[in-house]
PDB file of C-alpha atoms in Angstrom:
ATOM      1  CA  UNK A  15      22.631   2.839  14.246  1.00 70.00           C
ATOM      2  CA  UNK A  16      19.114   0.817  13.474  1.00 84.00           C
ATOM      3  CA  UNK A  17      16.835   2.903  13.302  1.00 94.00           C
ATOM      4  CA  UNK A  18      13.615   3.538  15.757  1.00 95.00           C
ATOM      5  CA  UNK A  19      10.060   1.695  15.175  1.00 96.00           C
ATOM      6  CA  UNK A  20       8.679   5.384  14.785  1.00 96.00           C
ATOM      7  CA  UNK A  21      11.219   6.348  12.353  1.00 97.00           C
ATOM      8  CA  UNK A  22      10.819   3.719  10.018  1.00 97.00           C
ATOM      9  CA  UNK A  23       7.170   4.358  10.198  1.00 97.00           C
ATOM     10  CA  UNK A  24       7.581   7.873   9.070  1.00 97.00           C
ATOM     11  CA  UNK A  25      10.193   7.537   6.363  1.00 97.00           C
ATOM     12  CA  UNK A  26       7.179   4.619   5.056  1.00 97.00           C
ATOM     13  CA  UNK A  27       4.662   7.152   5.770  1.00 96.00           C
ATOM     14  CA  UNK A  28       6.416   9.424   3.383  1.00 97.00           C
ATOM     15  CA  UNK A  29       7.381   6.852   0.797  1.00 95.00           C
ATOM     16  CA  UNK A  30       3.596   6.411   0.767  1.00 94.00           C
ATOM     17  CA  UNK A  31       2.590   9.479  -0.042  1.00 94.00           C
ATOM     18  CA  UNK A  32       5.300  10.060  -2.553  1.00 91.00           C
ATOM     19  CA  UNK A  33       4.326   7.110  -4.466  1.00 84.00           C
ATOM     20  CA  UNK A  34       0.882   8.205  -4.052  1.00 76.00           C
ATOM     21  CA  UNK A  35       1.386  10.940  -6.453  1.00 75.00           C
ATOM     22  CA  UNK A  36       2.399  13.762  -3.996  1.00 77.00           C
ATOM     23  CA  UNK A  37       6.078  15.174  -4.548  1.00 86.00           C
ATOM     24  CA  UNK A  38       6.528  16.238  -0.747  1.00 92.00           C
ATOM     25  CA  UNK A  39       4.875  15.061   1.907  1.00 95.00           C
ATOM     26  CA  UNK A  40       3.064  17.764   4.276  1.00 94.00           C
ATOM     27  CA  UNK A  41       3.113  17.746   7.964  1.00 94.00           C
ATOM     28  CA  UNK A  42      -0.491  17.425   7.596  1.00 94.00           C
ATOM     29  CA  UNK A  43      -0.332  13.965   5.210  1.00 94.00           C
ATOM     30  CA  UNK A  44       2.032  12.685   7.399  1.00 96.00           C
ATOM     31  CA  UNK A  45      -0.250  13.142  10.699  1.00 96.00           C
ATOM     32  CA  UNK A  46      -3.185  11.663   8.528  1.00 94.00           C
ATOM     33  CA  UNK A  47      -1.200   8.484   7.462  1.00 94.00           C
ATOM     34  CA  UNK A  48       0.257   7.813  10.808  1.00 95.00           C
ATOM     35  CA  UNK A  49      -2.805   8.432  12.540  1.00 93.00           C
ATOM     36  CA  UNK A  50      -1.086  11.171  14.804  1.00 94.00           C
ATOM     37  CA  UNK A  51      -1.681  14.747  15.986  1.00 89.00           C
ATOM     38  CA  UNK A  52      -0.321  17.453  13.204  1.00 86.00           C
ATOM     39  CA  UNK A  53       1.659  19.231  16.035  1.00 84.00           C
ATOM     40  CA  UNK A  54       3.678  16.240  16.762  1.00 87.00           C
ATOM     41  CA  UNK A  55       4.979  15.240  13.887  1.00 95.00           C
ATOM     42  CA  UNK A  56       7.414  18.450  12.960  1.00 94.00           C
ATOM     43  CA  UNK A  57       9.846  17.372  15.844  1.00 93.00           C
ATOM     44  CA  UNK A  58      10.224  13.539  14.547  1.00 96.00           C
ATOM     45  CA  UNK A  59      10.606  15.342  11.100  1.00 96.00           C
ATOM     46  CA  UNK A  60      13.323  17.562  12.381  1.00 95.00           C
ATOM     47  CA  UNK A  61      15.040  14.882  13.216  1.00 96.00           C
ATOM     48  CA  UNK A  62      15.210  12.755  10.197  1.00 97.00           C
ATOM     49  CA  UNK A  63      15.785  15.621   8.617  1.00 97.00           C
ATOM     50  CA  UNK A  64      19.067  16.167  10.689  1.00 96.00           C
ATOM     51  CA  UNK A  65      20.069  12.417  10.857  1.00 97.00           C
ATOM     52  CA  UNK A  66      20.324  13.328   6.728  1.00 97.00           C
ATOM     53  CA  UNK A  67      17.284  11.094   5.817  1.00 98.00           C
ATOM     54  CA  UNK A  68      14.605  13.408   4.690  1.00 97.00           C
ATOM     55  CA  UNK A  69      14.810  16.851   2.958  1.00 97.00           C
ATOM     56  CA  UNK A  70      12.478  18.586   5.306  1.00 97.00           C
ATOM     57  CA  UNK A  71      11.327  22.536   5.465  1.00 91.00           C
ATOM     58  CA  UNK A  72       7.907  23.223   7.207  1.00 87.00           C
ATOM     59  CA  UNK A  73       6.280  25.296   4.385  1.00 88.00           C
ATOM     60  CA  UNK A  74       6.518  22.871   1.592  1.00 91.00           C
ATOM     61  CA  UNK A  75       6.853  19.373   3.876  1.00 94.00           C
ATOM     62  CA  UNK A  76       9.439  16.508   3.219  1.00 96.00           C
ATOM     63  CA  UNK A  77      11.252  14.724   0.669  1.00 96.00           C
ATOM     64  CA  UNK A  78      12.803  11.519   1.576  1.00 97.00           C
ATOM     65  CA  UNK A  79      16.579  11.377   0.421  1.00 97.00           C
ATOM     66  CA  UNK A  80      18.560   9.087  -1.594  1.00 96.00           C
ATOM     67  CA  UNK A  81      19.826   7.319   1.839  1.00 96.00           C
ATOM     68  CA  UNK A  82      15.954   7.661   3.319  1.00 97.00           C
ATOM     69  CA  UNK A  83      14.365   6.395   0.373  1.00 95.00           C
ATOM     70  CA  UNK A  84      16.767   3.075   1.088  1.00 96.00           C
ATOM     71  CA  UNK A  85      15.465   2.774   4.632  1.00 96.00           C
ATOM     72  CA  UNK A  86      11.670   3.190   3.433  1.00 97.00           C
ATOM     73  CA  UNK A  87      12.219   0.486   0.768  1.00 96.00           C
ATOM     74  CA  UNK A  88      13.740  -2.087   3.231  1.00 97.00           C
ATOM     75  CA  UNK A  89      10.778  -1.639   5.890  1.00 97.00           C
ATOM     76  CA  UNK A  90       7.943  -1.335   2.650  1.00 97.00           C
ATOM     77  CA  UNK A  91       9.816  -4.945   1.609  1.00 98.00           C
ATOM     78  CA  UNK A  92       9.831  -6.248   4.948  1.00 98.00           C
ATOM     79  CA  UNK A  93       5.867  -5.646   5.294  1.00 98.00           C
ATOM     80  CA  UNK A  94       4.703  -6.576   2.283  1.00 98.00           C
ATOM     81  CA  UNK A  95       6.805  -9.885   2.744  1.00 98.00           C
ATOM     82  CA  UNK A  96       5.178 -10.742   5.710  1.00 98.00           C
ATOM     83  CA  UNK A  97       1.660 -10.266   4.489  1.00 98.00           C
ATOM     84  CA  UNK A  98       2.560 -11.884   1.910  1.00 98.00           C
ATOM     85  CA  UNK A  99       3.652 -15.040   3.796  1.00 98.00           C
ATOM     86  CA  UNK A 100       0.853 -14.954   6.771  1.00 98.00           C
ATOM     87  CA  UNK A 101      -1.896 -15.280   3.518  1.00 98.00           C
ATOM     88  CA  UNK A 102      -0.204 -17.639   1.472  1.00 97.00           C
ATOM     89  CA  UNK A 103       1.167 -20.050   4.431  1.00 97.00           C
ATOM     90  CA  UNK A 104      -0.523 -19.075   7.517  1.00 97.00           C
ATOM     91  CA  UNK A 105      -4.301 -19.074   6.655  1.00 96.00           C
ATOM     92  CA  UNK A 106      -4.735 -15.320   7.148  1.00 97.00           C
ATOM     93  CA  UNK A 107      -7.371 -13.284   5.033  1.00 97.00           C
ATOM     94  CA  UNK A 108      -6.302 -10.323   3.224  1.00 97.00           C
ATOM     95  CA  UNK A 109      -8.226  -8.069   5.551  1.00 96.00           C
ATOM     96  CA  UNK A 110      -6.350  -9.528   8.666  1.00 96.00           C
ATOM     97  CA  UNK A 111      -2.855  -8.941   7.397  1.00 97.00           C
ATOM     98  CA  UNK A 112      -1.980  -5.440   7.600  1.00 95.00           C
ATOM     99  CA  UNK A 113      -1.455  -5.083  11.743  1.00 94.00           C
ATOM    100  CA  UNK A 114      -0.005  -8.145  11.991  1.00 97.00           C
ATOM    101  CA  UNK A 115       2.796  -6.879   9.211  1.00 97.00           C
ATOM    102  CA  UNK A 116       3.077  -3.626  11.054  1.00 96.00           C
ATOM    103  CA  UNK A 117       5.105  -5.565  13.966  1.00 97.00           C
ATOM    104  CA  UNK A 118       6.745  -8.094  11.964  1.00 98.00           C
ATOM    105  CA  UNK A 119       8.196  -5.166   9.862  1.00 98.00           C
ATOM    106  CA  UNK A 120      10.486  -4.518  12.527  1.00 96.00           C
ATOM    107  CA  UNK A 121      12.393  -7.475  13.109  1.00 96.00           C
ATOM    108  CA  UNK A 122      16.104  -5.660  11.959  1.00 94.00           C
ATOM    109  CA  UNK A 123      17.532  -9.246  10.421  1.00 96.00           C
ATOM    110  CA  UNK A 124      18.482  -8.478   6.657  1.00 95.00           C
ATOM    111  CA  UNK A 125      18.924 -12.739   6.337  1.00 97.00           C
ATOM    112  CA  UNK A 126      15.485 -13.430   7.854  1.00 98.00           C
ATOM    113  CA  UNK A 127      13.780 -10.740   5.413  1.00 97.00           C
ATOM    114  CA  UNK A 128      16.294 -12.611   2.383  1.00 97.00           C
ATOM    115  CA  UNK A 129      15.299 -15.948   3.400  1.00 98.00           C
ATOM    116  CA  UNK A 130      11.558 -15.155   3.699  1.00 98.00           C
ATOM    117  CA  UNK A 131      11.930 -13.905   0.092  1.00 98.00           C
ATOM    118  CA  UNK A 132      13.425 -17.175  -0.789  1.00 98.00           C
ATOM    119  CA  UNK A 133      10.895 -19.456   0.717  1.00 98.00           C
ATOM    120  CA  UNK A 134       8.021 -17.636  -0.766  1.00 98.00           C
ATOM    121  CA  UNK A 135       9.547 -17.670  -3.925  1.00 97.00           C
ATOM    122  CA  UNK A 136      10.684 -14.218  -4.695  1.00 97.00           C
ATOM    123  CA  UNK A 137       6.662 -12.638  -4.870  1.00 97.00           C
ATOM    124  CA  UNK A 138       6.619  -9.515  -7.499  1.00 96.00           C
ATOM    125  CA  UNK A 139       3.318  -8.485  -5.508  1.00 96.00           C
ATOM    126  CA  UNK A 140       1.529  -8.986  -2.121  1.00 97.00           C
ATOM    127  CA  UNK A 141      -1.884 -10.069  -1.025  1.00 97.00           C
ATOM    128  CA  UNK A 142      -3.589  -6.511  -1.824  1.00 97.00           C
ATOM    129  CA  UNK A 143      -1.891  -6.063  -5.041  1.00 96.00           C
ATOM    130  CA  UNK A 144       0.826  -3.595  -3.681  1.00 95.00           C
ATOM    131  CA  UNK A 145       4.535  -4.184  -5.183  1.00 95.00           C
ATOM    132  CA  UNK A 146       7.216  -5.567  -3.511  1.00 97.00           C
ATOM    133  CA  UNK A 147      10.428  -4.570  -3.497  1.00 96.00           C
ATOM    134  CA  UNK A 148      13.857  -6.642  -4.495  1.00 94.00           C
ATOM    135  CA  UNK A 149      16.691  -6.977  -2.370  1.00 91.00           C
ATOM    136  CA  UNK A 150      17.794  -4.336  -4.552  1.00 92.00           C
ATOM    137  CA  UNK A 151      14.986  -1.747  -3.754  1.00 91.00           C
ATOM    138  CA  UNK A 152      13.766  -1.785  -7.143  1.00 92.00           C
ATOM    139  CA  UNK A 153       9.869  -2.079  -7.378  1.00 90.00           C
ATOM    140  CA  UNK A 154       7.932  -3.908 -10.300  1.00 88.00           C
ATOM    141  CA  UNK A 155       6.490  -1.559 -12.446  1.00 84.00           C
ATOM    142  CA  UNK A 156       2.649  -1.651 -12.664  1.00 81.00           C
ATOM    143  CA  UNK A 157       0.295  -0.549 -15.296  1.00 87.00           C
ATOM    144  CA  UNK A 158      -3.340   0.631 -13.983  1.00 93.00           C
ATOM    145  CA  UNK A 159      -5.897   2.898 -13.148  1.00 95.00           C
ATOM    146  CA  UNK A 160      -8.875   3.266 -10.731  1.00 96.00           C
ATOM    147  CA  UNK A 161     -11.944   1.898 -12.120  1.00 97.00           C
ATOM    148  CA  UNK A 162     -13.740   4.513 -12.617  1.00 97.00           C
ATOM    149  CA  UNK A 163     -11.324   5.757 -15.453  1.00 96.00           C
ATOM    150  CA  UNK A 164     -11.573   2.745 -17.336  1.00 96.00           C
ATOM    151  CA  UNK A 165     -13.373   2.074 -20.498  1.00 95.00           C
ATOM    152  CA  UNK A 166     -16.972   1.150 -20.508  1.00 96.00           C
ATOM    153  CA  UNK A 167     -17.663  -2.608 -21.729  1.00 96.00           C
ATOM    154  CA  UNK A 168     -14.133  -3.851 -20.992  1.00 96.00           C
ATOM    155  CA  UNK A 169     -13.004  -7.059 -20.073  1.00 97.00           C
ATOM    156  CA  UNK A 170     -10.742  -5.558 -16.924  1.00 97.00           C
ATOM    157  CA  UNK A 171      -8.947  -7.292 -14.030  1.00 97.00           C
ATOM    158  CA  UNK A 172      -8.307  -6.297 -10.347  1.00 97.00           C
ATOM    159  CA  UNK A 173      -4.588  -5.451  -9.842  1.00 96.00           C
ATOM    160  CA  UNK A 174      -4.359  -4.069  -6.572  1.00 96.00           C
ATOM    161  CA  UNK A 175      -6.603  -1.676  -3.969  1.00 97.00           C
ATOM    162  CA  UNK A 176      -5.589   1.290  -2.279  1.00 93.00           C
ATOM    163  CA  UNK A 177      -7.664   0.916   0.781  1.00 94.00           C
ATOM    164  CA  UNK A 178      -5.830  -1.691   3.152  1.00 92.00           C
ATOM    165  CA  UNK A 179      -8.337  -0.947   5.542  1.00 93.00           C
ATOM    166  CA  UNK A 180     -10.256  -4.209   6.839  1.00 94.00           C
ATOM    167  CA  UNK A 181     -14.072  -2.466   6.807  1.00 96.00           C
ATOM    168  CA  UNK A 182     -12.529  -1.594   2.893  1.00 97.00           C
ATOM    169  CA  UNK A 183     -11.389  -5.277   2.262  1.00 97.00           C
ATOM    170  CA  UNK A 184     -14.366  -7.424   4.029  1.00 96.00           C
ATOM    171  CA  UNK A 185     -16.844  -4.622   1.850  1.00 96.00           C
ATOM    172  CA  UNK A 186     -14.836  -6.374  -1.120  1.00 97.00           C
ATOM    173  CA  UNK A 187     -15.281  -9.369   0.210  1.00 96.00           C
ATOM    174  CA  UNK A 188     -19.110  -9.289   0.425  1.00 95.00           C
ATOM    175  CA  UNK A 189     -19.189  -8.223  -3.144  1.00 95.00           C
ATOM    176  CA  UNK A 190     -17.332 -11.244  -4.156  1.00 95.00           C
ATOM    177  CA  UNK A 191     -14.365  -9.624  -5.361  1.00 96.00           C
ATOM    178  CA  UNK A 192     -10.810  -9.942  -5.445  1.00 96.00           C
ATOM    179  CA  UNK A 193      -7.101 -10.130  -6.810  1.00 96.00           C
ATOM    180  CA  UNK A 194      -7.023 -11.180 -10.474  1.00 95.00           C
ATOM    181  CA  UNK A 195     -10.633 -11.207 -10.853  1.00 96.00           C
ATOM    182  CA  UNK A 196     -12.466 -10.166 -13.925  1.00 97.00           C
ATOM    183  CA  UNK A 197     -14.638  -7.221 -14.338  1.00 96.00           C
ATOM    184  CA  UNK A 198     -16.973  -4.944 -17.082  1.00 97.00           C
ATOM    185  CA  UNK A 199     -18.239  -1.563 -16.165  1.00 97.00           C
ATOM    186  CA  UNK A 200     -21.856  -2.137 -17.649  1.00 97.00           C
ATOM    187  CA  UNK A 201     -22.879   1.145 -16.200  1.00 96.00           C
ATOM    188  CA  UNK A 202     -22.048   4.501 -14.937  1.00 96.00           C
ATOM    189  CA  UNK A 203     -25.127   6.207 -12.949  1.00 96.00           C
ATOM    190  CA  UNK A 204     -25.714   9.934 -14.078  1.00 94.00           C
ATOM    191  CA  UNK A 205     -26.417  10.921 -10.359  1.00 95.00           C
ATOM    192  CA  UNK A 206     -24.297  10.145  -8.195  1.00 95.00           C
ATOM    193  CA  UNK A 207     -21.533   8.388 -11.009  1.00 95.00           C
ATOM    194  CA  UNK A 208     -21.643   5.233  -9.067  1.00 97.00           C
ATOM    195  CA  UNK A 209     -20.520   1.664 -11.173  1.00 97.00           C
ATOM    196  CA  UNK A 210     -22.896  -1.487 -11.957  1.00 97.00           C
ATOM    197  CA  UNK A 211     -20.270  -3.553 -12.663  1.00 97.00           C
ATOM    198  CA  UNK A 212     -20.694  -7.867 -14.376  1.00 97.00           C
ATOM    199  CA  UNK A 213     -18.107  -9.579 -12.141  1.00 95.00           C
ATOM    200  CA  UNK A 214     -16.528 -12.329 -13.626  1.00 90.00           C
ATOM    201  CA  UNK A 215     -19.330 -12.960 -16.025  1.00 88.00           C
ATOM    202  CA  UNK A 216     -21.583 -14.285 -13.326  1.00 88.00           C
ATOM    203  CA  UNK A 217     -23.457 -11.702 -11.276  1.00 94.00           C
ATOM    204  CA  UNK A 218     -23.930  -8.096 -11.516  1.00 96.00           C
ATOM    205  CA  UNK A 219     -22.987  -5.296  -8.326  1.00 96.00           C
ATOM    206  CA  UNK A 220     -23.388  -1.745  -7.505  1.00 96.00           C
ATOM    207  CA  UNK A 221     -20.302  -0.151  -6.091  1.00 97.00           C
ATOM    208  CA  UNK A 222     -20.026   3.364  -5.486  1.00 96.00           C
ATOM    209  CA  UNK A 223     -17.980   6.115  -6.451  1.00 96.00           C
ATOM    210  CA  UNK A 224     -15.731   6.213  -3.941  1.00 96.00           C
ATOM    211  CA  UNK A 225     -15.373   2.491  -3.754  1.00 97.00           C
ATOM    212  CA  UNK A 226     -15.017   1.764  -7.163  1.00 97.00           C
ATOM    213  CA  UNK A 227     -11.991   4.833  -6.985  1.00 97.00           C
ATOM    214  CA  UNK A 228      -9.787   2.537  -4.621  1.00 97.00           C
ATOM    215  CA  UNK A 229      -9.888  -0.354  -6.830  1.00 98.00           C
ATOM    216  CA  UNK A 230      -7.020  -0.834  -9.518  1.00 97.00           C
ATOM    217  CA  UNK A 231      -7.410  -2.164 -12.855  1.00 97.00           C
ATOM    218  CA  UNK A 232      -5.590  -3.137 -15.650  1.00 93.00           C
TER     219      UNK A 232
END
């Protein structure tokens, strides 16, 4: 049986977070992700958790399985496909993507999602830098760090962000940067460790700690 909008959303939700660093995924996590009330989310976890696609327990949170982890990967594919094609062929900005993606994720045609893969060339990464999966469910390994870990007076480059948020992407936007571009920490503020960073050898910015932590490097 396909399964629901809602439960590929949380068995993404929880591939998210797993990927994130987190080795279960808390009821809590789950409701922040999704955007939903804590309480509610135990009963849709129940049930994956009986349909065999999560390990779930309340006290330590869930796990997705081998055959849940499958699922995730096909929707994670499916979206980052789609963004992926509505940038490079449909004129979309990276910050207008995401929602659009959310819907399109859905469409439960394993040739459409093949053939999209096809036509675009077989993409190792989408618009925001994220990985996309084979037909396989293997993921492209990626090497790099938040920016703020990275050496001082380094030629770096922008590999991905982990804000997919539009206010997140237009602020990136305004400060002129983007995918594959070059960077050098000149600076790391004492007070309030906030970066003044030489962008592609041409202009200098502030960026703050926080925003500096959700972009990737390599």
């Amino acid at each position: 049986m396909p399964l629901s909008t809602t439960e590929e959303n949380y068995l993404k939700a929880i591939f998210s977070i797993s990927t994130g660093g987190e080795s279960r995924a808390t009821n809590q996590l789950i409701a922040e992700k999704l955007g939903v009330n804590p309480a509610s989310v135990t009963d849709m976890l129940r049930k994956l958790d009986e349909k065999r696609l999560i390990d779930y327990n309340r006290a330590d949170g869930a796990k997705l399985t081998k055959e849940g982890f499958k699922q995730a990967v096909k929707t994670v594919r499916k979206h980052r496909l789609w963004e992926t094609f509505l940038v490079s062929k449909m004129n979309f900005t990276w910050d207008e993507v995401h929602e659009v993606a959310e819907q399109l994720e859905h469409i439960q045609s394993d040739k459409l999602t093949d053939e999209l893969d096809k036509f675009l060339g077989h993409p190792k990464f989408d618009p925001h830098g994220d990985p996309i999966p084979d037909a396989s469910g293997k993921l492209p390994v990626v090497k790099s760090k938040p920016l703020p870990e990275a050496d001082i007076a380094r030629k770096l480059k922008v590999v991905s962000v982990t804000d997919n948020s539009t206010a997140f992407l237009k602020y990136l936007d305004k400060q002129g940067i983007g995918l594959n571009d070059s960077l050098v920490i000149k600076e790391i503020v004492d007070f309030d460790k906030s970066l003044l960073v030489e962008l592609k050898g041409k202009k200098e910015v502030f960026l703050s700690k926080e925003a500096a932590g959700k972009i990737l490097v390599d």
